[in-house]
Coordinates of C-alpha atoms in Angstrom, one line a residue:
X1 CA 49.7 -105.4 -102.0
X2 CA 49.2 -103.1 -98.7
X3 CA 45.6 -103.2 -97.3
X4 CA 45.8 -99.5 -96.9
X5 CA 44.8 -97.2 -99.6
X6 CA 48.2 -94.7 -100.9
X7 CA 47.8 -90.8 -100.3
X8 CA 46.4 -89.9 -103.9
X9 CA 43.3 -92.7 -103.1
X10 CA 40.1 -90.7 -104.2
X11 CA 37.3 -91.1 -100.9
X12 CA 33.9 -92.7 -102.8
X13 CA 32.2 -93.9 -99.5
X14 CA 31.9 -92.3 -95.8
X15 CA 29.7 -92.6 -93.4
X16 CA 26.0 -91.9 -93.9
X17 CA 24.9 -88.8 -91.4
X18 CA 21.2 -89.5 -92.0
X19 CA 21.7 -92.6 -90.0
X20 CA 22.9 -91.0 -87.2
X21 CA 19.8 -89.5 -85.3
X22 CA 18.2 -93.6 -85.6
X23 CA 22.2 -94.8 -84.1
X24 CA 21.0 -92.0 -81.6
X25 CA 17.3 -92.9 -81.0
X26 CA 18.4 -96.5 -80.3
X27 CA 21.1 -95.4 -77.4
X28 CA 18.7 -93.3 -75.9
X29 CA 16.1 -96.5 -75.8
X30 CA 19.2 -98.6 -74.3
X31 CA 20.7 -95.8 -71.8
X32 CA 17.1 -94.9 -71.0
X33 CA 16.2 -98.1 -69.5
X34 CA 19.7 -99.0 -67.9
X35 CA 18.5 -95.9 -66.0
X36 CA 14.6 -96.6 -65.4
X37 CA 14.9 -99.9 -66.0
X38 CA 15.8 -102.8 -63.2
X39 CA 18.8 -105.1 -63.7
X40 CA 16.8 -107.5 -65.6
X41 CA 15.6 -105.0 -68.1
X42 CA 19.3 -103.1 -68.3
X43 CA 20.7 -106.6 -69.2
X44 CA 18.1 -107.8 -71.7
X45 CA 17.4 -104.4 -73.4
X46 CA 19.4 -101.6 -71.7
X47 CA 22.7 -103.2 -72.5
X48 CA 22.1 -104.6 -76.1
X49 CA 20.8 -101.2 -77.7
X50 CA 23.5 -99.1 -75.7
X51 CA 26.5 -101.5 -77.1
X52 CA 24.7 -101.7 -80.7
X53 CA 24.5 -97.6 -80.7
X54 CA 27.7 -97.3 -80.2
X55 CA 29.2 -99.6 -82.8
X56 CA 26.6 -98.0 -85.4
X57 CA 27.8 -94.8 -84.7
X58 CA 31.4 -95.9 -84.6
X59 CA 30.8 -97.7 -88.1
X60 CA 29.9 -94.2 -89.4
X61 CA 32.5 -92.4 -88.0
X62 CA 35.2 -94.9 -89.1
X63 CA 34.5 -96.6 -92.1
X64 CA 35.5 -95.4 -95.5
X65 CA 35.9 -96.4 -99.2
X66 CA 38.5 -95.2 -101.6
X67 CA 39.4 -95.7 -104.8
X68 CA 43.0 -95.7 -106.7
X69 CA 42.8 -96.4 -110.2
X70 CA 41.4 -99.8 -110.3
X71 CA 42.0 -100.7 -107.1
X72 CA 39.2 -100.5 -104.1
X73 CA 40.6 -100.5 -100.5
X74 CA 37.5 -100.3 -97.8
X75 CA 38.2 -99.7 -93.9
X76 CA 35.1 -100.7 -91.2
X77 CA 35.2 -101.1 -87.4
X78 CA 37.4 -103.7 -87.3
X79 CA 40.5 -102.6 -89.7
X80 CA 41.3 -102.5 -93.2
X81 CA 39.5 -105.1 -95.8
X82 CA 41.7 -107.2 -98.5
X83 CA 41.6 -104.5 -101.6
X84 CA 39.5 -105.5 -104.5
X85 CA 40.3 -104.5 -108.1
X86 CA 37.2 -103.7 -109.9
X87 CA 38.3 -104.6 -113.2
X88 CA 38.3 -108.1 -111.5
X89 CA 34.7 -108.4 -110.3
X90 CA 33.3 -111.7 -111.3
X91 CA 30.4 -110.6 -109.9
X92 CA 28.7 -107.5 -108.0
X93 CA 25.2 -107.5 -106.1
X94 CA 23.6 -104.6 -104.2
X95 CA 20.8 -105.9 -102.3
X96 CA 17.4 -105.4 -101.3
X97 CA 17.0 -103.8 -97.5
X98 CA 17.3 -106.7 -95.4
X99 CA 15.9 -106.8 -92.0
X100 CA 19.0 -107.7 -89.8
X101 CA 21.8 -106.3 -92.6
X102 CA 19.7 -103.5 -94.3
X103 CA 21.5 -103.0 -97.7
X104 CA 24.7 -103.9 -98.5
X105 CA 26.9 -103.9 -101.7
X106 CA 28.6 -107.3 -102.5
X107 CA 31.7 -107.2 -104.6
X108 CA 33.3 -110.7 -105.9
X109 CA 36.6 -111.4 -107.6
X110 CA 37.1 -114.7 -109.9
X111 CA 38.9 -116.1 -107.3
X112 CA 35.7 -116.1 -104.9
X113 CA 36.8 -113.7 -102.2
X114 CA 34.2 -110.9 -101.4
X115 CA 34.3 -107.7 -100.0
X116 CA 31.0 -106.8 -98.4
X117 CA 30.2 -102.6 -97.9
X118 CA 27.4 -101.5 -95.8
X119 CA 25.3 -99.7 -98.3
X120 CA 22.7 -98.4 -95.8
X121 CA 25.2 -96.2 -93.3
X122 CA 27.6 -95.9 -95.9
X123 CA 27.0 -92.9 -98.8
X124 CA 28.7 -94.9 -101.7
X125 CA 27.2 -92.7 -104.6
X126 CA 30.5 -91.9 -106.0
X127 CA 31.5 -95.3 -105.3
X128 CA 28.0 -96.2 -108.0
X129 CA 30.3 -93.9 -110.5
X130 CA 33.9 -95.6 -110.1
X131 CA 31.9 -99.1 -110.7
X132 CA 30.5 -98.0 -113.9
X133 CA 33.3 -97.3 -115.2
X134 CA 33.9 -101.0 -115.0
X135 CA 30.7 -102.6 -115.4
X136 CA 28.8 -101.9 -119.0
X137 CA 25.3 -100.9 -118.8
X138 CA 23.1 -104.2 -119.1
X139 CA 25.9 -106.6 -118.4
X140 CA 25.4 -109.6 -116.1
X141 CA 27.7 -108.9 -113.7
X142 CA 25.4 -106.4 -111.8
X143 CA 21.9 -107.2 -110.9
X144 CA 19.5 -104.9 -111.5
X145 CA 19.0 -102.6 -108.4
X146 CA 22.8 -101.8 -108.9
X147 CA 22.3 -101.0 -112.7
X148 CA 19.8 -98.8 -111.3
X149 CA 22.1 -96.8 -109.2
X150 CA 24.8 -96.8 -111.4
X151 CA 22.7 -95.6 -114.3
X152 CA 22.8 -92.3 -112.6
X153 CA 25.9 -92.1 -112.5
X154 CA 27.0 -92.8 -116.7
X155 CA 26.1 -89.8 -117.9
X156 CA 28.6 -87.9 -115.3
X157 CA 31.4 -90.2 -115.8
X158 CA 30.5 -90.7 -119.7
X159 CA 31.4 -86.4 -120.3
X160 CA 35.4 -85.9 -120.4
X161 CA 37.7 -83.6 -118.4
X162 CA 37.6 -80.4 -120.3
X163 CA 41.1 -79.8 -121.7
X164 CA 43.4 -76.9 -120.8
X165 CA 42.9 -75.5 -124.6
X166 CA 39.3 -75.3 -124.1
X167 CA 39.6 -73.8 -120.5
X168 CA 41.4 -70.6 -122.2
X169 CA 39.0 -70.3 -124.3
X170 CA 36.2 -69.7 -121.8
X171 CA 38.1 -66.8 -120.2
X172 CA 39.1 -65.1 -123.0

């Protein structure tokens, strides 16, 4: 199986755009004092927050989550992820907001491996939709906070397509 999601993949996950003014606010700090700053400061702090700004704002631009059927195929930074199928999931964790990782989604297969989405500059709500699907409301393989978010999400997914017979009907 191709790491690469096919052309009728549905997009449940794109980058956050409320987390781009603090991406912003922390290259400003870091460009601010390579220019103000002396060469100490520009390579202690200057430096650090430039290069950190610029792969936050890169992870929003480039990173993405898409669905196809089962099947979840997630792109960051650094390339493609191994997909996941979520009909699979041994085990699936959205945590807290950490204070190095902030919050992040954790997916895990039988097998072990684990995908790992960045929940706090990725907008996964649709993603939160596609997962209930697959996980019943009060099971064990999602904690709590993601039972929370997913909850939100049932009664959407839970209401069928309306069908073409009933469609007519309206316009008539």
């Amino acid at each position: 199986m191709s790491n690469r999601q096919s052309p009728n993949a549905r997009l449940v996950g794109r980058g956050r755009l409320l987390a781009v003014p603090i991406w912003l606010y922390l290259g400003l700090i870091g460009v601010a004092v390579l220019v103000f700053g002396g060469i100490s400061m520009s390579l202690v702090i200057g430096i650090p927050f430039t290069l950190l700004a610029l792969f936050g704002l890169a992870s929003i631009a480039y990173a993405r989550v898409w669905v196809d059927g089962p099947t979840l195929y997630s792109r960051h930074v650094f390339g493609y992820r191994e997909p996941i199928r979520m009909d699979e999931l041994l085990r699936a964790e959205l945590t807290g907001f950490e204070r190095y990782r902030g919050r992040q989604l954790w997916l895990t297969r039988a097998d072990g491996k684990r995908v790992v989405l960045d929940a706090t500059n990725l907008r996964l709500k649709p993603l939160y939709g596609e997962l209930a699907r697959y996980i019943p409301a009060g099971s064990s393989t999602a904690n709590p906070l993601l039972h929370k978010r997913m909850e939100a999400a049932r009664p959407i997914i839970a209401v069928p397509p309306p069908s073409a017979a009933t469609e007519s009907s309206w316009t008539t």
